[in-house]
PDB file of N, CA and C in Angstrom:
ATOM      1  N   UNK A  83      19.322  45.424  31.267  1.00  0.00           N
ATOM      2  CA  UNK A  83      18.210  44.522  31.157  1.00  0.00           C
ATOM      3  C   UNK A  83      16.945  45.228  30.673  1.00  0.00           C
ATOM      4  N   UNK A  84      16.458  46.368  31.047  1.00  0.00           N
ATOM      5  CA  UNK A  84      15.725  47.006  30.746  1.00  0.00           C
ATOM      6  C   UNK A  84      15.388  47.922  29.084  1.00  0.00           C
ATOM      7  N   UNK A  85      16.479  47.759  28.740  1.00  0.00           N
ATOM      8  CA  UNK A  85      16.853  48.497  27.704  1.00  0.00           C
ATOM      9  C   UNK A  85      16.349  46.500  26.606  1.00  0.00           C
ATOM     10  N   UNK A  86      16.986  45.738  26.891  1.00  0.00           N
ATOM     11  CA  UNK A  86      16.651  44.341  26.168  1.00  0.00           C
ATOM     12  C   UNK A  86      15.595  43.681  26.130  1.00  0.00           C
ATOM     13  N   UNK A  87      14.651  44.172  27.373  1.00  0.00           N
ATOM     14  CA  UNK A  87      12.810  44.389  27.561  1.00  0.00           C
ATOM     15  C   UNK A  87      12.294  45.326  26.694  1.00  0.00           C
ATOM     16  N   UNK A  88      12.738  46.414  26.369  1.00  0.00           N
ATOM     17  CA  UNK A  88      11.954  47.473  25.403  1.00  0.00           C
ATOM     18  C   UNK A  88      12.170  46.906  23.821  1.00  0.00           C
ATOM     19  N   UNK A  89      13.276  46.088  23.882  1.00  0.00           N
ATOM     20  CA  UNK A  89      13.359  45.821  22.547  1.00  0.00           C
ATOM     21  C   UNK A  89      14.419  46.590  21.694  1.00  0.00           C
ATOM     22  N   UNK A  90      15.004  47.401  22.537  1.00  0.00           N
ATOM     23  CA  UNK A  90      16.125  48.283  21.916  1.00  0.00           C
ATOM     24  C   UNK A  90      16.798  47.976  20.842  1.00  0.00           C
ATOM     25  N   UNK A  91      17.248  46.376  21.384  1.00  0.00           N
ATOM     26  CA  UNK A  91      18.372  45.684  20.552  1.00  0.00           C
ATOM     27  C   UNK A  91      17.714  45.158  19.309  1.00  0.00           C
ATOM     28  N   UNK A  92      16.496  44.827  19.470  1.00  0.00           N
ATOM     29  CA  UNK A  92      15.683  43.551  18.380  1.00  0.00           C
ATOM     30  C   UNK A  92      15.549  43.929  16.589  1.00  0.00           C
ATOM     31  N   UNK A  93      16.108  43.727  16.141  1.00  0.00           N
ATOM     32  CA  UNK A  93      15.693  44.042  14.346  1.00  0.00           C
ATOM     33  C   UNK A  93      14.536  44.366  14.203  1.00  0.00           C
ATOM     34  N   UNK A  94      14.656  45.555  13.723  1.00  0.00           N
ATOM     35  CA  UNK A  94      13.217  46.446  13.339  1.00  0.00           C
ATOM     36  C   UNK A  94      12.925  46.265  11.720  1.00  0.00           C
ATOM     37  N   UNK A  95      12.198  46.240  11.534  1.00  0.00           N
ATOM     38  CA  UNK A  95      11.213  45.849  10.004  1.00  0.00           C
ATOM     39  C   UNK A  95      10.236  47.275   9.937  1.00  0.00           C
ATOM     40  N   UNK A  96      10.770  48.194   8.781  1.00  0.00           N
ATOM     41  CA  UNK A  96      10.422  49.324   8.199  1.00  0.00           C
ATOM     42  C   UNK A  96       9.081  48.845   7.570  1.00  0.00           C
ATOM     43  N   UNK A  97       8.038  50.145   7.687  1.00  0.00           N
ATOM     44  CA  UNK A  97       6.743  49.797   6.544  1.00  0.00           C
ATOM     45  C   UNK A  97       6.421  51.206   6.258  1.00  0.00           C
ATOM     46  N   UNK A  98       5.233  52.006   5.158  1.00  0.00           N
ATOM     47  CA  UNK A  98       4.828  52.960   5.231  1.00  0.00           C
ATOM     48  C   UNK A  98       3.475  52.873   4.812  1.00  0.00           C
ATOM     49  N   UNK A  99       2.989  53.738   5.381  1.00  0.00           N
ATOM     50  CA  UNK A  99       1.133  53.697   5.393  1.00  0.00           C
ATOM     51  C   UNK A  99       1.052  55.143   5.282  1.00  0.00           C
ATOM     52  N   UNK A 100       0.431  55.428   4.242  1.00  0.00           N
ATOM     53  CA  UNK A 100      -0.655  56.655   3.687  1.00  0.00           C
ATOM     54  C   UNK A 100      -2.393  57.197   4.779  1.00  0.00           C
ATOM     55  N   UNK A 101      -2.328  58.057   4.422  1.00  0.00           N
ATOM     56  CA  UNK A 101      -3.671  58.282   5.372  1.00  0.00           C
ATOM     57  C   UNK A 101      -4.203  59.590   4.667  1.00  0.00           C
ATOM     58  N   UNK A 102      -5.225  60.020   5.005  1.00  0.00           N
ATOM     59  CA  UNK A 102      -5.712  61.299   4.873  1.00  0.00           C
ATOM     60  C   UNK A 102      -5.888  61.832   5.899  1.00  0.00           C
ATOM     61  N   UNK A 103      -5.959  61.496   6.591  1.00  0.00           N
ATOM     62  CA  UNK A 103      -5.549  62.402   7.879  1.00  0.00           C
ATOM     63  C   UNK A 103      -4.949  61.670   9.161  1.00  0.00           C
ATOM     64  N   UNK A 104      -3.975  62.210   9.438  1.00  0.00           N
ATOM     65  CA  UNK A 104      -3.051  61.661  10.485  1.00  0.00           C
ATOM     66  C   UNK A 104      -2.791  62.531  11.975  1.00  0.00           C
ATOM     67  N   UNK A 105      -4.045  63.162  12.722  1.00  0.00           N
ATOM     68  CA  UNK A 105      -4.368  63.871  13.496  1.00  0.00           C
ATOM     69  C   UNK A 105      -3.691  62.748  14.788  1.00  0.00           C
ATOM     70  N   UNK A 106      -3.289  63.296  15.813  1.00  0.00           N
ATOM     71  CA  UNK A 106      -2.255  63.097  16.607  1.00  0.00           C
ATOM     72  C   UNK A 106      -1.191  62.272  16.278  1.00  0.00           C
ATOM     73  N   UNK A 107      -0.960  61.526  15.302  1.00  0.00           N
ATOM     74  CA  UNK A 107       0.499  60.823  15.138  1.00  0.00           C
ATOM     75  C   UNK A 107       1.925  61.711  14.592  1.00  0.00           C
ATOM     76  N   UNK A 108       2.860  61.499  15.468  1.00  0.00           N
ATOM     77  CA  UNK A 108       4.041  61.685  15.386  1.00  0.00           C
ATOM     78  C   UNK A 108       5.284  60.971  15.887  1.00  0.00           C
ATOM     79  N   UNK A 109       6.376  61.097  15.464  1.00  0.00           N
ATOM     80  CA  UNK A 109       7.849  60.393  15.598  1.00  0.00           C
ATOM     81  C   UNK A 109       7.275  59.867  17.117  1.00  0.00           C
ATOM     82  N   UNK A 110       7.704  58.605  17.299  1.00  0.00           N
ATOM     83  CA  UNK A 110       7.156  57.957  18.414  1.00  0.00           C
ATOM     84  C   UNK A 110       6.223  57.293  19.074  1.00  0.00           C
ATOM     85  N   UNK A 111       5.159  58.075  17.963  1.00  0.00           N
ATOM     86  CA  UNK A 111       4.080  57.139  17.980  1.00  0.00           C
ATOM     87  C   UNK A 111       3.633  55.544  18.267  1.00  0.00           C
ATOM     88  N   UNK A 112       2.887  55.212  19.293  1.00  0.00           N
ATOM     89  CA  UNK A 112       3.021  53.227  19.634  1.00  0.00           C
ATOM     90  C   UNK A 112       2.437  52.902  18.227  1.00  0.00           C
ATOM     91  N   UNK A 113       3.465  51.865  18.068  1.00  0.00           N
ATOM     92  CA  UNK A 113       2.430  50.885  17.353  1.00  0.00           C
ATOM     93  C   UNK A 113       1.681  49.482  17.363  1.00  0.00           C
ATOM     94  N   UNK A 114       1.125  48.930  17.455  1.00  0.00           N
ATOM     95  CA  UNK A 114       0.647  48.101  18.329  1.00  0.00           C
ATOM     96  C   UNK A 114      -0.267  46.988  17.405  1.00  0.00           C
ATOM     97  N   UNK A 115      -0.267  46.050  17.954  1.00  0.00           N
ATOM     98  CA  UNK A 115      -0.775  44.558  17.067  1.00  0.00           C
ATOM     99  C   UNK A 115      -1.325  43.842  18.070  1.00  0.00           C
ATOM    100  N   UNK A 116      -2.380  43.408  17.593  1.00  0.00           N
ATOM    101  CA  UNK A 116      -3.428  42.848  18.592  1.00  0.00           C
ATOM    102  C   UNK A 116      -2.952  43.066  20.227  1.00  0.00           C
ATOM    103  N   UNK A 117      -3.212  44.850  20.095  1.00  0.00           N
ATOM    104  CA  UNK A 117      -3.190  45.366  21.602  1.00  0.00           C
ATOM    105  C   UNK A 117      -1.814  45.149  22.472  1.00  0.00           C
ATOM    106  N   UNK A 118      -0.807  44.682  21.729  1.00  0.00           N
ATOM    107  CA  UNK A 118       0.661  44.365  22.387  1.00  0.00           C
ATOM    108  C   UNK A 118       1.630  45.465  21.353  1.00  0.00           C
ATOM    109  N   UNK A 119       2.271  46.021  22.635  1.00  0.00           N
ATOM    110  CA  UNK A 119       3.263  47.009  22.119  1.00  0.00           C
ATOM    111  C   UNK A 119       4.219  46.319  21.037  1.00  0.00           C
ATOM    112  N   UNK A 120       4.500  46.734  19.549  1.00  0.00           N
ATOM    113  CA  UNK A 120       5.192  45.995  18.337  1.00  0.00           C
ATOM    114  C   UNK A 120       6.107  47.004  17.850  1.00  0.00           C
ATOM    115  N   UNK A 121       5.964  48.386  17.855  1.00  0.00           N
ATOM    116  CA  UNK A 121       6.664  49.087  17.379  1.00  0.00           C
ATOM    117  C   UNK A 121       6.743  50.388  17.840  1.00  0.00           C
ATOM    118  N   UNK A 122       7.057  51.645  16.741  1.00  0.00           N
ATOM    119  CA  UNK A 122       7.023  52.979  17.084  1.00  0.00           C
ATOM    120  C   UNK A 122       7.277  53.702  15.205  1.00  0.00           C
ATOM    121  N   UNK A 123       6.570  54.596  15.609  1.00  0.00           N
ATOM    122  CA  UNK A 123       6.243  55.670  14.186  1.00  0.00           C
ATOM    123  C   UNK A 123       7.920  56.133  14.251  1.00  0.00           C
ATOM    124  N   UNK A 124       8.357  56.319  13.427  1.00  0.00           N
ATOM    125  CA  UNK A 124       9.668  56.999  12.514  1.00  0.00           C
ATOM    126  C   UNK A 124       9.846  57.934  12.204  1.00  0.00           C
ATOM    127  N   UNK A 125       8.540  58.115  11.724  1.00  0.00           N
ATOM    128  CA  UNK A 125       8.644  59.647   9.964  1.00  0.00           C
ATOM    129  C   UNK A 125       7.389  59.540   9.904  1.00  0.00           C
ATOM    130  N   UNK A 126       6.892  60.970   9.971  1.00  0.00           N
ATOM    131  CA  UNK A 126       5.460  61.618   9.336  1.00  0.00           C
ATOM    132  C   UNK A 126       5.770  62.909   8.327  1.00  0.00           C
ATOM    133  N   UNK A 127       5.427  62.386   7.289  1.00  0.00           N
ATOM    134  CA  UNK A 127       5.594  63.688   6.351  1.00  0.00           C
ATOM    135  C   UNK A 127       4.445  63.690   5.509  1.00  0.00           C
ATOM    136  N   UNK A 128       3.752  65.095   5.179  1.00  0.00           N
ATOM    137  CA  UNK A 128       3.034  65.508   4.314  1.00  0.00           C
ATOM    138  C   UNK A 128       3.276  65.815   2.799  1.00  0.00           C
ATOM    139  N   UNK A 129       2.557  64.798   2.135  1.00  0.00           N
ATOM    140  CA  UNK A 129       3.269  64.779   0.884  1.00  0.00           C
ATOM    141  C   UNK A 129       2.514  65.838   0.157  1.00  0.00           C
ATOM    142  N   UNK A 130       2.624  65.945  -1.164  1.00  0.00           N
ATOM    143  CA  UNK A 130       2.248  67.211  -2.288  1.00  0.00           C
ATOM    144  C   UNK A 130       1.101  66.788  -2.802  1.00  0.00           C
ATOM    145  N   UNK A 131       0.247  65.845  -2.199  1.00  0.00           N
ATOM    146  CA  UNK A 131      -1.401  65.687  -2.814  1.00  0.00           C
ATOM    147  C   UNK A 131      -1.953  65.899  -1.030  1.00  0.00           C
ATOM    148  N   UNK A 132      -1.191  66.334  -0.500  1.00  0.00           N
ATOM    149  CA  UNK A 132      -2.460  66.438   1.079  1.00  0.00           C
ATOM    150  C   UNK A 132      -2.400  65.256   1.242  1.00  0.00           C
ATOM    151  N   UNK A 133      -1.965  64.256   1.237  1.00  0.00           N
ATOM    152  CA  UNK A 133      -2.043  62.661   2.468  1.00  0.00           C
ATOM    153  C   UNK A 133      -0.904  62.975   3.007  1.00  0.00           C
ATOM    154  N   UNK A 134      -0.901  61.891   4.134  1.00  0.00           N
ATOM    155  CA  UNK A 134      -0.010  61.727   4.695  1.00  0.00           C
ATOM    156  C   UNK A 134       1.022  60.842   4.884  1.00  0.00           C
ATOM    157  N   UNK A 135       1.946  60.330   4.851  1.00  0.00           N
ATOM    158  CA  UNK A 135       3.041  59.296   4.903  1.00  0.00           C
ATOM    159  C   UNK A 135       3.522  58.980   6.207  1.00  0.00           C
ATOM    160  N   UNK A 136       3.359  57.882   6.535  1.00  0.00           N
ATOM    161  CA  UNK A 136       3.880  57.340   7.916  1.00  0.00           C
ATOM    162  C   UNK A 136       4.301  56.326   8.367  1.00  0.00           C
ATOM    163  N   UNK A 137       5.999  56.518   8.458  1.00  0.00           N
ATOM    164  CA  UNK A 137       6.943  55.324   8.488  1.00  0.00           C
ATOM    165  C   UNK A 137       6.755  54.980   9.708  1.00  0.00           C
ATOM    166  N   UNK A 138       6.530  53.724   9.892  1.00  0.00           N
ATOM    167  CA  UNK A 138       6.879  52.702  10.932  1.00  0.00           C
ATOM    168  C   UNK A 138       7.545  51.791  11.265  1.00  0.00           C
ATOM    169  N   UNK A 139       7.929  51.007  12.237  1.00  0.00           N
ATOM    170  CA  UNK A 139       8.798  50.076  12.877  1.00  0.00           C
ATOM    171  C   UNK A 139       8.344  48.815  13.384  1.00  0.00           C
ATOM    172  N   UNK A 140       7.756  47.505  13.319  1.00  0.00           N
ATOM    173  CA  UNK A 140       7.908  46.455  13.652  1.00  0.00           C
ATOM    174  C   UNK A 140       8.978  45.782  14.492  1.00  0.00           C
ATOM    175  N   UNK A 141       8.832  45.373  15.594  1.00  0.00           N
ATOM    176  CA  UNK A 141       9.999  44.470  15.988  1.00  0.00           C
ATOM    177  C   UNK A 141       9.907  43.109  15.394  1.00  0.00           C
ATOM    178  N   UNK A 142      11.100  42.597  15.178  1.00  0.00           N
ATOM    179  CA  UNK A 142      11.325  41.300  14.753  1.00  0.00           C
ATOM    180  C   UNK A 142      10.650  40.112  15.101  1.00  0.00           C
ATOM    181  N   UNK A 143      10.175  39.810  16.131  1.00  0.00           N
ATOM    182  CA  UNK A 143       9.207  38.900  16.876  1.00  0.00           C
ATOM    183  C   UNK A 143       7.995  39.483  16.169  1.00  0.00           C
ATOM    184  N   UNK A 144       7.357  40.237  15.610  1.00  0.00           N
ATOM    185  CA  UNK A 144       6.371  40.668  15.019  1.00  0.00           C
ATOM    186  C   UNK A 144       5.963  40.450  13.610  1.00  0.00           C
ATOM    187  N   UNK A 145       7.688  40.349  12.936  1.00  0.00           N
ATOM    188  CA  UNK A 145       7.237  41.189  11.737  1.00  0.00           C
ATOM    189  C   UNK A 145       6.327  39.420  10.900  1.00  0.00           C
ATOM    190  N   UNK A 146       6.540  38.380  11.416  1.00  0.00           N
ATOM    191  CA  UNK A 146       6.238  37.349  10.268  1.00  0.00           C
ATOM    192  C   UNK A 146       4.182  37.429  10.680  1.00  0.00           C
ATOM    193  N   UNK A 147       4.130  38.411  11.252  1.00  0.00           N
ATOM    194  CA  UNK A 147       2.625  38.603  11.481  1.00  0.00           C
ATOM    195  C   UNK A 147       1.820  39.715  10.924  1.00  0.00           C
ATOM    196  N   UNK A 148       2.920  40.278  10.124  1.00  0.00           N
ATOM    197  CA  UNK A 148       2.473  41.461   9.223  1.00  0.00           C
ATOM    198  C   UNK A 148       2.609  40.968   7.755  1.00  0.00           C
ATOM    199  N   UNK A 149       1.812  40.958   6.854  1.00  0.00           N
ATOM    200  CA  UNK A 149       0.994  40.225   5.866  1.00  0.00           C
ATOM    201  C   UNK A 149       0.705  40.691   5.069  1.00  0.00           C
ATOM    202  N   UNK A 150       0.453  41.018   3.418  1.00  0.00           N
ATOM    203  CA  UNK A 150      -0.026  41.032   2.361  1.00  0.00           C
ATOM    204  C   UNK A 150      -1.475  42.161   2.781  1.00  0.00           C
ATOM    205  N   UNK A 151      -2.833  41.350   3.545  1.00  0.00           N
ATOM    206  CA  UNK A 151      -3.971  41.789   3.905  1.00  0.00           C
ATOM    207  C   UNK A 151      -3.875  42.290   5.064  1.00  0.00           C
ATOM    208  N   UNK A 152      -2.791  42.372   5.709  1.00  0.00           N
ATOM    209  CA  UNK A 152      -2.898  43.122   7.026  1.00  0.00           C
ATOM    210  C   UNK A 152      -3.162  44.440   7.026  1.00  0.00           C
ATOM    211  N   UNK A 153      -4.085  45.267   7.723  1.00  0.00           N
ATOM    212  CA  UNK A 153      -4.745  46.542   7.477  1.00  0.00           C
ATOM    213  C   UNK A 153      -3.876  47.453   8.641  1.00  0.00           C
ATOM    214  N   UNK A 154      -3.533  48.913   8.727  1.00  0.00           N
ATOM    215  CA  UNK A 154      -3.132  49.798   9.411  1.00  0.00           C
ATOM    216  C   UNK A 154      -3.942  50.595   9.350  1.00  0.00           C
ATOM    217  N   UNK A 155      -4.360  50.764  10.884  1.00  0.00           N
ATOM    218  CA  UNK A 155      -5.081  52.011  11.585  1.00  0.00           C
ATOM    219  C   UNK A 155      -4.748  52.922  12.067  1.00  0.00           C
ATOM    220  N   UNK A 156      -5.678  54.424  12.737  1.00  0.00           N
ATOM    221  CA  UNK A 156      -5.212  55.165  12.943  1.00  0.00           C
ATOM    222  C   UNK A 156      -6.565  55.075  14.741  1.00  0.00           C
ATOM    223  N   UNK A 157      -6.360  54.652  15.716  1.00  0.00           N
ATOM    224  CA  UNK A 157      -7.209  54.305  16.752  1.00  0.00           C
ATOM    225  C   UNK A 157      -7.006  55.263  18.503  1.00  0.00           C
ATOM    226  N   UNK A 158      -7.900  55.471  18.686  1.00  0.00           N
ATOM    227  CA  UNK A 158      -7.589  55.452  20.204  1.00  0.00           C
ATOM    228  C   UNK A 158      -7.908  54.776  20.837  1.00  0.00           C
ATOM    229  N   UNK A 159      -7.338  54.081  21.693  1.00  0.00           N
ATOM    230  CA  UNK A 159      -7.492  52.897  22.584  1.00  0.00           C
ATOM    231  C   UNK A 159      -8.919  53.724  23.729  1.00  0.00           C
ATOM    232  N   UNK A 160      -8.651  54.185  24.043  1.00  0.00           N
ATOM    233  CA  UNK A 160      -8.936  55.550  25.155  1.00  0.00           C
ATOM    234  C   UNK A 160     -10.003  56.311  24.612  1.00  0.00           C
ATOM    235  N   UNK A 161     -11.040  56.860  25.285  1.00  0.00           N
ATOM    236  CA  UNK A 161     -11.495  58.448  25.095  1.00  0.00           C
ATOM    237  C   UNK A 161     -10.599  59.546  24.997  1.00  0.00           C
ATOM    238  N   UNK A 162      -9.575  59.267  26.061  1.00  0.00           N
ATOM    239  CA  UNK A 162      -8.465  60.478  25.873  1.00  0.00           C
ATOM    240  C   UNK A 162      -7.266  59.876  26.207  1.00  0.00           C
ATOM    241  N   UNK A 163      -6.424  60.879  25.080  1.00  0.00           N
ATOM    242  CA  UNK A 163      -5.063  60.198  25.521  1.00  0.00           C
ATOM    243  C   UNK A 163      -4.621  59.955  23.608  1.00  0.00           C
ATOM    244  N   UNK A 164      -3.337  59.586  23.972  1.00  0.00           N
ATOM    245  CA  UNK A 164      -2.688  59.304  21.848  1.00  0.00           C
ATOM    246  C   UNK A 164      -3.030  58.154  21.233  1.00  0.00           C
ATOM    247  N   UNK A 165      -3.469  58.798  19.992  1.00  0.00           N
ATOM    248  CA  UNK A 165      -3.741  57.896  19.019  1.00  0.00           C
ATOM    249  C   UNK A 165      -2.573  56.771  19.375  1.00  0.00           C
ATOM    250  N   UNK A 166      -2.766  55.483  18.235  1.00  0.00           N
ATOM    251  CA  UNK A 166      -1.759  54.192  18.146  1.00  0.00           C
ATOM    252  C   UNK A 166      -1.916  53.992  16.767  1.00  0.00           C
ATOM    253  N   UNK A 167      -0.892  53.618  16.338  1.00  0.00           N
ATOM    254  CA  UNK A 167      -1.482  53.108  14.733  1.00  0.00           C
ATOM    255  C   UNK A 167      -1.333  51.258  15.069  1.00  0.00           C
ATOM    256  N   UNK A 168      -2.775  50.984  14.508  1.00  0.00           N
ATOM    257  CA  UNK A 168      -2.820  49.311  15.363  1.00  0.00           C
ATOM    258  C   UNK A 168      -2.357  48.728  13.767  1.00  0.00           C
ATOM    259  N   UNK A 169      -1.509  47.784  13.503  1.00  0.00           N
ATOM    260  CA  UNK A 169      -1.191  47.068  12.896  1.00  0.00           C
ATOM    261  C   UNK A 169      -2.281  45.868  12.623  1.00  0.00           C
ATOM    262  N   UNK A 170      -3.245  45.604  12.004  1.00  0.00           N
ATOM    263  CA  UNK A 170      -4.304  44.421  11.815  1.00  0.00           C
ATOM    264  C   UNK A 170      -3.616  42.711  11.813  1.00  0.00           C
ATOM    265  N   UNK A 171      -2.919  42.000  12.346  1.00  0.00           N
ATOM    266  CA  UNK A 171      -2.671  40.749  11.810  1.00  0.00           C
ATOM    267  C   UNK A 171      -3.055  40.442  10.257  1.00  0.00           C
ATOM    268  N   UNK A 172      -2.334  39.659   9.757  1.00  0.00           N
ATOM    269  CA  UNK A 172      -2.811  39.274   7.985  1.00  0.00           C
ATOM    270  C   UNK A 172      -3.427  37.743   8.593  1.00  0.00           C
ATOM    271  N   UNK A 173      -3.831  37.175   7.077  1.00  0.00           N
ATOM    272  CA  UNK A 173      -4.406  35.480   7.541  1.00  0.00           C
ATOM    273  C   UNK A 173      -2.990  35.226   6.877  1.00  0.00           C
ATOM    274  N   UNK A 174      -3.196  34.094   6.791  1.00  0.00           N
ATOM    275  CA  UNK A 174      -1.638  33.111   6.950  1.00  0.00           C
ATOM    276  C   UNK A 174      -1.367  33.013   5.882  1.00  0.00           C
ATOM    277  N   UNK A 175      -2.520  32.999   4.592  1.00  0.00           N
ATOM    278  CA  UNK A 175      -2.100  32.925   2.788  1.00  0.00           C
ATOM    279  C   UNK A 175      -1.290  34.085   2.460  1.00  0.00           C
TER     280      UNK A 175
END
């Protein structure tokens, strides 16, 4: 049961977001959409111009809320404690 609460089972929806700097994110990383746990980071790799690349995961209950204009951050919820990359909601066009 617990394992079907985390979402283990649920179809995950791949994305990748660029950054220039990606200071605390790594494999595991939360990802998060209007402040509700949605996913987890994949893959961080440093590409050959100095940005950064960073695959993420959507759960399925999520993904029809990720959008065209939807923006990805790099945030701390916290003063201290790990970054999240917050997923922005898109508008509905």
């Amino acid at each position: 049961g617990a394992a079907i609460k985390q979402g283990w089972f649920d179809k995950k929806y791949y994305f990748t977001a660029i950054f220039e700097n990606a200071d605390g994110v790594h494999q595991g990383t939360l990802v998060q959409m209007s402040g509700l746990r949605a996913g987890s980071v994949s893959d961080v790799h440093l590409r050959d111009d100095n940005k950064i690349t960073v695959k993420f995961y959507v759960l399925g209950k999520y993904r029809d809320r990720v959008r065209t204009d939807s923006k990805v951050q790099l945030i701390r919820p916290f003063v201290i404690g790990d970054r999240v990359l917050d997923v922005g909601v898109g508008s509905p066009e």
